[in-house]
PDB file of C-alpha atoms in Angstrom:
ATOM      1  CA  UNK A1496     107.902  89.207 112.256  1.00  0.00           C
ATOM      2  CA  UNK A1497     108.501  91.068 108.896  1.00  0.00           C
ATOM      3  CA  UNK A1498     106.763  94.441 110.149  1.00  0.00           C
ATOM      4  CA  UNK A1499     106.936  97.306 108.166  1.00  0.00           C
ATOM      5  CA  UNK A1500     105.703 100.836 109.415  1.00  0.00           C
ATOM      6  CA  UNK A1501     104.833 104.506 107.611  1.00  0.00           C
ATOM      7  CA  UNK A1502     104.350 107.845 109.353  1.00  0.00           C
ATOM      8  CA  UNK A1503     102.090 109.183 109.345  1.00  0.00           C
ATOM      9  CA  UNK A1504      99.043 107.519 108.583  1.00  0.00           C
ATOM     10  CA  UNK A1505      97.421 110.441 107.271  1.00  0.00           C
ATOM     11  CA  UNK A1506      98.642 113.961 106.039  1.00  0.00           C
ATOM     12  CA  UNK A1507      96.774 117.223 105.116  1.00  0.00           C
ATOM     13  CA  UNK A1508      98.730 119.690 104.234  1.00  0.00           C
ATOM     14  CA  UNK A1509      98.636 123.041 102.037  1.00  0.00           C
ATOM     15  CA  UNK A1510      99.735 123.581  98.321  1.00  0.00           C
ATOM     16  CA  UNK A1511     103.536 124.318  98.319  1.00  0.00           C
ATOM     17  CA  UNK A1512     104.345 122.885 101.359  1.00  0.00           C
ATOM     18  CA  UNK A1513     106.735 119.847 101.503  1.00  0.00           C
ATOM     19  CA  UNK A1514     105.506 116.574 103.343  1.00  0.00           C
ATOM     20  CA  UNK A1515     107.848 113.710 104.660  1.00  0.00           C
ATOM     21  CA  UNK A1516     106.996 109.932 104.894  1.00  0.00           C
ATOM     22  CA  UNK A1517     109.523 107.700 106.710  1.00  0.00           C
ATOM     23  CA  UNK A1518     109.196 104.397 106.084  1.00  0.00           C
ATOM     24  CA  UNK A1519     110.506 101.776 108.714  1.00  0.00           C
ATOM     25  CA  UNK A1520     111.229  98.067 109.244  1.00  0.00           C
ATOM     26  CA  UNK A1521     110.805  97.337 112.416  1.00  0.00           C
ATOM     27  CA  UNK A1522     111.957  93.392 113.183  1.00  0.00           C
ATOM     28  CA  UNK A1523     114.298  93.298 109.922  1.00  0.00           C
ATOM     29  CA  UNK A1524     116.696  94.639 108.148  1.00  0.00           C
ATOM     30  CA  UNK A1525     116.066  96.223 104.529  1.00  0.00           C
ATOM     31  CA  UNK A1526     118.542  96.273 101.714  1.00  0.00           C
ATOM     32  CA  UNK A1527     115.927  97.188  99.353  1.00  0.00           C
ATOM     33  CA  UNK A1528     112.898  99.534  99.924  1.00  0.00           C
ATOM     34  CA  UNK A1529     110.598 100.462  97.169  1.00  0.00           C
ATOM     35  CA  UNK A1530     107.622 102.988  96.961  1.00  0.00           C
ATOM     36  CA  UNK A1531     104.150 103.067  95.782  1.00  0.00           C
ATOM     37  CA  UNK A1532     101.290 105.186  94.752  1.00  0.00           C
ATOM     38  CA  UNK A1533      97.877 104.624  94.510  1.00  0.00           C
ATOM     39  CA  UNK A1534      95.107 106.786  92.911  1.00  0.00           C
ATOM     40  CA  UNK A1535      91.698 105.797  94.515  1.00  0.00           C
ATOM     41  CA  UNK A1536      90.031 102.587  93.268  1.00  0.00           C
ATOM     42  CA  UNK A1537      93.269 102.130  91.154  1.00  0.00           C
ATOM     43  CA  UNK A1538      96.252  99.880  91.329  1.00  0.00           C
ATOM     44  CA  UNK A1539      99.590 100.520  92.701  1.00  0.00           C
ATOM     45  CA  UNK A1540     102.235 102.042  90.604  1.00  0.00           C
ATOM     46  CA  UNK A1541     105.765 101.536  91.183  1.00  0.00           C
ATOM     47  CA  UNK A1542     107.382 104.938  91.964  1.00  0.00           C
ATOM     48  CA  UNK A1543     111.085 103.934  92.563  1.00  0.00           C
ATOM     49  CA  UNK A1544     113.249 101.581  94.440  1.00  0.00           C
ATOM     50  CA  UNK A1545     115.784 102.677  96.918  1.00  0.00           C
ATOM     51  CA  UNK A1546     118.828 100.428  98.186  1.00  0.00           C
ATOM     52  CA  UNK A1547     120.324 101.536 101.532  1.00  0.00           C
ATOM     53  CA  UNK A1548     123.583 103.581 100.779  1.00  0.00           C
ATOM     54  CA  UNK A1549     122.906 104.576  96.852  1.00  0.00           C
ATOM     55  CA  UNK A1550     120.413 106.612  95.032  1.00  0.00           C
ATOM     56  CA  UNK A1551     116.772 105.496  94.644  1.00  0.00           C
ATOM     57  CA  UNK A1552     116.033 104.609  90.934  1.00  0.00           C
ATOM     58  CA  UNK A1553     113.339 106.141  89.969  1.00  0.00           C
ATOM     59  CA  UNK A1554     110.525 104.454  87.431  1.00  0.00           C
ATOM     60  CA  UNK A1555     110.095 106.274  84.051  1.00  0.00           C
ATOM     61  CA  UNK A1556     107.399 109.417  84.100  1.00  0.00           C
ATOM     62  CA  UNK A1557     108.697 109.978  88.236  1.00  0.00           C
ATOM     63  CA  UNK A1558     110.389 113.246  88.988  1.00  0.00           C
ATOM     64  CA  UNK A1559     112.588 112.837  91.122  1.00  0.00           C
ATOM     65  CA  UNK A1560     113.845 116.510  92.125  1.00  0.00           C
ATOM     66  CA  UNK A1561     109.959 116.083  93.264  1.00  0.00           C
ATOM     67  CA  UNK A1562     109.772 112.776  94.994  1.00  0.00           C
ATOM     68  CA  UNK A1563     113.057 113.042  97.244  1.00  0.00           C
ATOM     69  CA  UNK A1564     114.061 109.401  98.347  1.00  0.00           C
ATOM     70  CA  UNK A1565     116.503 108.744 100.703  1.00  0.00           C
ATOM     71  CA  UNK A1566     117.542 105.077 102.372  1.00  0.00           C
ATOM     72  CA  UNK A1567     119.890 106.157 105.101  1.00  0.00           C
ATOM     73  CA  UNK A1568     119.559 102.952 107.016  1.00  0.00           C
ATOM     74  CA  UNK A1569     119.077  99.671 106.602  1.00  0.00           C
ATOM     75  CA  UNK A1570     115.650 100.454 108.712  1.00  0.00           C
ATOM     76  CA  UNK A1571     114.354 103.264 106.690  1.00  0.00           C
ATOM     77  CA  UNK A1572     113.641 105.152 104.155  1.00  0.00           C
ATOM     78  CA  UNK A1573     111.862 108.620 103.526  1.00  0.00           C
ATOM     79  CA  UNK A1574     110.284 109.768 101.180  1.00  0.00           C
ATOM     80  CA  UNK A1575     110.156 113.322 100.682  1.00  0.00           C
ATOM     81  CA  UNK A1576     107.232 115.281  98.417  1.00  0.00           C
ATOM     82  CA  UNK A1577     108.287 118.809  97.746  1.00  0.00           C
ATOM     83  CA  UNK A1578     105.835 121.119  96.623  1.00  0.00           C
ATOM     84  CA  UNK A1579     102.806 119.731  97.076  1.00  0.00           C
ATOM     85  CA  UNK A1580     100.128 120.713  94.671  1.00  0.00           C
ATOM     86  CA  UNK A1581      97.177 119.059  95.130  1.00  0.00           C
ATOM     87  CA  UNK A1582      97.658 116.336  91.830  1.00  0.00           C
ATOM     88  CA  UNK A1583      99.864 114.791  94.468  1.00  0.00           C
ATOM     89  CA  UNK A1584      97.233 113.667  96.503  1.00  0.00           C
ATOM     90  CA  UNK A1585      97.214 109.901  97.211  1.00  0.00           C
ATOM     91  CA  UNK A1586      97.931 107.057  98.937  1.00  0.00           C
ATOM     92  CA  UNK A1587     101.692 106.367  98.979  1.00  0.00           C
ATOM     93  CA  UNK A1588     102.560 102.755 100.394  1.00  0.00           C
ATOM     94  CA  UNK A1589     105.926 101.607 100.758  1.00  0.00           C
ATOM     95  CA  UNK A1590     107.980  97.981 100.971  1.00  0.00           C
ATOM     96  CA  UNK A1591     110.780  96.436 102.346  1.00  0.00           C
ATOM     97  CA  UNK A1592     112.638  93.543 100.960  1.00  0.00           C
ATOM     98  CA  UNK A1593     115.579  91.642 101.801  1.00  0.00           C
ATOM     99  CA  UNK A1594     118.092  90.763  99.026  1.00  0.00           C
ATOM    100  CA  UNK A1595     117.868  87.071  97.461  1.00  0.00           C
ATOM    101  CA  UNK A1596     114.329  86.445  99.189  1.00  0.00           C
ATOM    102  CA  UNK A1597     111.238  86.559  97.379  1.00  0.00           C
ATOM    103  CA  UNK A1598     108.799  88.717  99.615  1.00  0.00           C
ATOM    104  CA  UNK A1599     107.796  92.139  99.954  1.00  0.00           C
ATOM    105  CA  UNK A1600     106.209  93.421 103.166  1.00  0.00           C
ATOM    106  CA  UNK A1601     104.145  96.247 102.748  1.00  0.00           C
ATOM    107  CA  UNK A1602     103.849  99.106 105.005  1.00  0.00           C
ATOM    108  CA  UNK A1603     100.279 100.500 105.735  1.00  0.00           C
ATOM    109  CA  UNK A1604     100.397 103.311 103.700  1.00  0.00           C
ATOM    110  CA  UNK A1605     100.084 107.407 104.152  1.00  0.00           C
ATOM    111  CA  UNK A1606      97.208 108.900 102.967  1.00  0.00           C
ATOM    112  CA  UNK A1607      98.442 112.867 101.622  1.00  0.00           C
ATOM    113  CA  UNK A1608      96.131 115.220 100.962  1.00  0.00           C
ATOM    114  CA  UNK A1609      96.891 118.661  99.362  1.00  0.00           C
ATOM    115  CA  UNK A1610      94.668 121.667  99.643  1.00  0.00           C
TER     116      UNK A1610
ATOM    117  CA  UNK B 393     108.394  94.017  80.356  1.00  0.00           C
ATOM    118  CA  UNK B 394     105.978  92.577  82.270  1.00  0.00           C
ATOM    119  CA  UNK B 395     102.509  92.959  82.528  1.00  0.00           C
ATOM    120  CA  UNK B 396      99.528  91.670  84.753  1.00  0.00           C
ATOM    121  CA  UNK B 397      95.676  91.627  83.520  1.00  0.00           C
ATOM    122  CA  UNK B 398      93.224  91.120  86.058  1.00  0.00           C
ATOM    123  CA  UNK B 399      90.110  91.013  84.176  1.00  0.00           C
ATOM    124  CA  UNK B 400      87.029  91.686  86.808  1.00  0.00           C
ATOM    125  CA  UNK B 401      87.585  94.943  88.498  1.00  0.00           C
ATOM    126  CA  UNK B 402      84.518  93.504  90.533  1.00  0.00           C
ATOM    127  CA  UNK B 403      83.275  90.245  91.474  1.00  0.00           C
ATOM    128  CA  UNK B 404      80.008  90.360  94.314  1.00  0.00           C
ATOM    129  CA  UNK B 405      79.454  87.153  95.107  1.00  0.00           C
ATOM    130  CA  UNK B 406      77.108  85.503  98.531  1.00  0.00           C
ATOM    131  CA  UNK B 407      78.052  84.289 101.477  1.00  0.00           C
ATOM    132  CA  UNK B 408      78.866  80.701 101.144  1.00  0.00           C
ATOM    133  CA  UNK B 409      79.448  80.928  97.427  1.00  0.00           C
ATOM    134  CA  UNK B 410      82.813  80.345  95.505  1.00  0.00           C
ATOM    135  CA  UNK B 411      84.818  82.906  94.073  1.00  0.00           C
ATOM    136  CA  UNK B 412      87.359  82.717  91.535  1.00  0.00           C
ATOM    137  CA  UNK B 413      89.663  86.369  91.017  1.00  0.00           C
ATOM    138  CA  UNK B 414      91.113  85.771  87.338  1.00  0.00           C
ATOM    139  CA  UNK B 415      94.992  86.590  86.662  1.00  0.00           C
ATOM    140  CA  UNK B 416      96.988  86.617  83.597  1.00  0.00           C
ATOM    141  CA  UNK B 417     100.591  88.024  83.120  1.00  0.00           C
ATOM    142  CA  UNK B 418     102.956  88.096  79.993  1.00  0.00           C
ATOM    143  CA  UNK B 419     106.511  88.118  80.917  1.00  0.00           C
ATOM    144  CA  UNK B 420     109.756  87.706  78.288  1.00  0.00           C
ATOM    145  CA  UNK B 421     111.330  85.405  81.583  1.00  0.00           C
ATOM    146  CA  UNK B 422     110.207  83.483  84.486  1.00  0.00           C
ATOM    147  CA  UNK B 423     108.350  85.779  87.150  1.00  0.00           C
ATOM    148  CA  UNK B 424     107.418  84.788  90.636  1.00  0.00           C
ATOM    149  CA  UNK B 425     103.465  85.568  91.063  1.00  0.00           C
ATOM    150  CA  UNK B 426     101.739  86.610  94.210  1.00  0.00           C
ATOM    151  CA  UNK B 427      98.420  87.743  95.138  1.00  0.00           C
ATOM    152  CA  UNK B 428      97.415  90.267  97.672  1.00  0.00           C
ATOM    153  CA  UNK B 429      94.934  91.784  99.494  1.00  0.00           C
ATOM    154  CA  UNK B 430      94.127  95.268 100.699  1.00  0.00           C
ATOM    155  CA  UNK B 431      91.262  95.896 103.027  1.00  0.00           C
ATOM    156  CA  UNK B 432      90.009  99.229 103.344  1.00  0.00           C
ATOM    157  CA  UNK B 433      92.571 102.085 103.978  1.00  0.00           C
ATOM    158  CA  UNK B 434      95.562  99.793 104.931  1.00  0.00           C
ATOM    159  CA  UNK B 435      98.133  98.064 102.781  1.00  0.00           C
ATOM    160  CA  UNK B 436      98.872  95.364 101.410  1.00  0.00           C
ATOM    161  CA  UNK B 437      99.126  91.637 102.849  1.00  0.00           C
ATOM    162  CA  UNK B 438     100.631  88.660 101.412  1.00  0.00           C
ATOM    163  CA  UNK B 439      97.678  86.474 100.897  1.00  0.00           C
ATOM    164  CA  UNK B 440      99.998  83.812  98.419  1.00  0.00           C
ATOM    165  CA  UNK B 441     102.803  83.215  96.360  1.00  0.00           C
ATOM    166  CA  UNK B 442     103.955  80.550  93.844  1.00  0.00           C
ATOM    167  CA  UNK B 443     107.968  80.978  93.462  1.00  0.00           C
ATOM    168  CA  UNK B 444     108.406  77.036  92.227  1.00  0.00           C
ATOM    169  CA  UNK B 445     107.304  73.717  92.545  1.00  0.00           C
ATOM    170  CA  UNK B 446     103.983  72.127  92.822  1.00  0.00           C
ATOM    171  CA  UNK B 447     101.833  74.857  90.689  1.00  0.00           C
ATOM    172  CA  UNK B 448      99.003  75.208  93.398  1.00  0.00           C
ATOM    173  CA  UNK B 449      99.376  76.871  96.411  1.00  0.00           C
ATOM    174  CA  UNK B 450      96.905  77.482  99.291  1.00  0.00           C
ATOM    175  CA  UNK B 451      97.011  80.024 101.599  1.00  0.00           C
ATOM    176  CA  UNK B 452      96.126  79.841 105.637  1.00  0.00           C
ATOM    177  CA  UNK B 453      92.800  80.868 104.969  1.00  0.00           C
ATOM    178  CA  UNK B 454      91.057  79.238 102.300  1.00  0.00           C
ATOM    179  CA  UNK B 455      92.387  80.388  99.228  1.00  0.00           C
ATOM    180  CA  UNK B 456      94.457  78.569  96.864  1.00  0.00           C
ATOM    181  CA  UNK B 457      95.800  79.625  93.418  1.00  0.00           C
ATOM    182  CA  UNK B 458      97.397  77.430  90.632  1.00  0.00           C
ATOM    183  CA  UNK B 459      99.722  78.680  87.996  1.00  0.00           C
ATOM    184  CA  UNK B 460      99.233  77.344  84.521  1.00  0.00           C
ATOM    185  CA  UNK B 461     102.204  78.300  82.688  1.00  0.00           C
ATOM    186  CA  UNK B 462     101.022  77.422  79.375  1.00  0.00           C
ATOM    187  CA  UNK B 463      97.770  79.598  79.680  1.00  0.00           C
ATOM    188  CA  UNK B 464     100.186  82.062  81.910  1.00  0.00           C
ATOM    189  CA  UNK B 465      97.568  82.395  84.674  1.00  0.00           C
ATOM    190  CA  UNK B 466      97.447  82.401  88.249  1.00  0.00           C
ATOM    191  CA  UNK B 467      93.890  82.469  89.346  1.00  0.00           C
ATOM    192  CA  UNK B 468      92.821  83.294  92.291  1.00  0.00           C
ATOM    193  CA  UNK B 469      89.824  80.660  93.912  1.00  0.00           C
ATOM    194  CA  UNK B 470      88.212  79.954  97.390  1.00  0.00           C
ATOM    195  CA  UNK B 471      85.292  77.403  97.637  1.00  0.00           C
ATOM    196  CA  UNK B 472      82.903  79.568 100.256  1.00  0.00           C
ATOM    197  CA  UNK B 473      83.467  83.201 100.978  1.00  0.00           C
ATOM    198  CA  UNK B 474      83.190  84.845 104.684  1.00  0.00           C
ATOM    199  CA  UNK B 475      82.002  88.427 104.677  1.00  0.00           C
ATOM    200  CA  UNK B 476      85.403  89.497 105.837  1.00  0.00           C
ATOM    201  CA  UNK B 477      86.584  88.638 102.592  1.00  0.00           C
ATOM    202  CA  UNK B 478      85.387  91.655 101.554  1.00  0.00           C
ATOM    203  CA  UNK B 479      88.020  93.214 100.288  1.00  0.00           C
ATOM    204  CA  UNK B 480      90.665  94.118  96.859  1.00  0.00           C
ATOM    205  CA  UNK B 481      92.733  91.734  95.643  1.00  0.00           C
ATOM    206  CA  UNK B 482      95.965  92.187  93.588  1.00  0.00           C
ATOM    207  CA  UNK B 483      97.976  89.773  91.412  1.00  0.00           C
ATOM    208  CA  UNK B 484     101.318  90.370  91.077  1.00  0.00           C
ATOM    209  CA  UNK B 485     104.625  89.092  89.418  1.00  0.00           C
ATOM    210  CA  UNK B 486     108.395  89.847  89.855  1.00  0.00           C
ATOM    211  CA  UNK B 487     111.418  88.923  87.420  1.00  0.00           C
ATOM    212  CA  UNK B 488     113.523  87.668  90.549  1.00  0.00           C
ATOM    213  CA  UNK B 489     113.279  87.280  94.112  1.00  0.00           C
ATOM    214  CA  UNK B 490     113.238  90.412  95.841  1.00  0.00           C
ATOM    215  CA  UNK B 491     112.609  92.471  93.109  1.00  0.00           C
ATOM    216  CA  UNK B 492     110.258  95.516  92.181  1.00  0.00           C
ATOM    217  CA  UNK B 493     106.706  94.064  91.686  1.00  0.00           C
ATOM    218  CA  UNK B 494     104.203  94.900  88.617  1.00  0.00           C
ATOM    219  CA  UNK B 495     100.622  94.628  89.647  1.00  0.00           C
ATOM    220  CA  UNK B 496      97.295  94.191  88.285  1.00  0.00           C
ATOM    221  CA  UNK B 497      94.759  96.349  88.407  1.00  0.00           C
ATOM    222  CA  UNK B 498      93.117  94.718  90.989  1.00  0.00           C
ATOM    223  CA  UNK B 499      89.703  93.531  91.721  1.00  0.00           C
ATOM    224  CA  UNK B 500      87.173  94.337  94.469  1.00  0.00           C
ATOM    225  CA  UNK B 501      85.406  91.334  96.336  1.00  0.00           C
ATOM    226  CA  UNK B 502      82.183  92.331  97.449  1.00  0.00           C
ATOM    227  CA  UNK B 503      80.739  89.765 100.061  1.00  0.00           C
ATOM    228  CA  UNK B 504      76.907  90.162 100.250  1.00  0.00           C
ATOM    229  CA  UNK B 505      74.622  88.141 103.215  1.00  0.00           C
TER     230      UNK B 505
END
């Protein structure tokens, strides 16, 4: 149980293009998703957190007229990178969390890469 | 504000040999801690968690971790390494269940035969 998916797996796409990344639970059902970067050989930073039915809150430093997040269900969430340049290459990994339990289950992660 | 300090960005160690992954955090409250572990080009997996309770923790394969609340560490051991732990591990900690999570900067295991 506790599966969390991301499509895709892998994106290439051209500078000024916008991408989309869904981010699914697949066996449960997510009050809270939250989303991740991570810059190669680096740690993950927290980008924001989304609850389904309200706006995402967004980390300090994150633009968020950039990084679009939207948690229409309780079984995903999108997020959205709007003009892509290619400083927005990375590996974005999302998570899904119930409220009032301690664990986060990790999605596999979208690798974006911007000509 | 929380922080996590995972001092080794890399650790090779032999097949066979221990490994210990070294974690401290500074928090103003109590903070659940968790390590996990990313193999190549995939996310990440629960490998262990310490919410309350008896301070060490073991996971289903091989690893253990004890906090030490005085020292605030949670570091990471396992007494003989498989090459298939090959892999990065990240500490993590969390002000309250289901909550955003502040990681480390990890550390790559290197498994060598």
């Amino acid at each position: 149980g506790a599966v969390v998916s991301q499509h895709p797996s892998r994106v290439i796409c051209k500078s000024g293009t916008s991408v989309k990344i869904e981010c699914r639970s697949l066996d449960f059902q997510a009050t809270t998703m939250f989303w991740y970067r991570q810059f190669p050989k680096q740690s993950l930073m927290l980008m924001a957190t989304s609850n389904e039915g309200s706006k995402a809150t967004y980390e300090q430093g994150v633009e968020k007229d950039k990084f679009l997040i939207n948690h229409a269900s309780l079984t995903l969430s999108t997020l959205t990178v709007t003009s892509a340049h290619p400083e927005d290459s990375s590996f974005y990994i999302c998570s899904a969390g119930v409220a009032g339990l301690d664990t986060q289950y990790f999605g596999p992660g979208t690798r974006l890469t911007v000509l | 504000a929380q922080s996590v300090t995972q001092l080794d960005s890399q650790v090779p160690v032999f097949e066979e040999a221990p490994v210990e992954l070294r974690c401290n955090y500074s928090s103003s409250v109590s903070v659940y801690l968790f390590w996990y572990v990313q193999y190549p080009n995939q996310g990440l997996q629960l490998l262990l968690k310490y919410l309350s309770g008896s301070t060490l923790v073991e996971s289903i394969n091989g690893f253990e971790a004890e906090f030490n609340k005085s020292q605030t560490s949670f570091h990471l051991r396992k007494p003989s390494v498989h090459i298939s732990d090959t892999a990065e591990y990240f500490c993590a900690v969390s002000e309250a269940a289901g909550n955003k999570l502040t990681f480390g900067g990890g550390t790559r295991v290197l498994v060598k035969p």
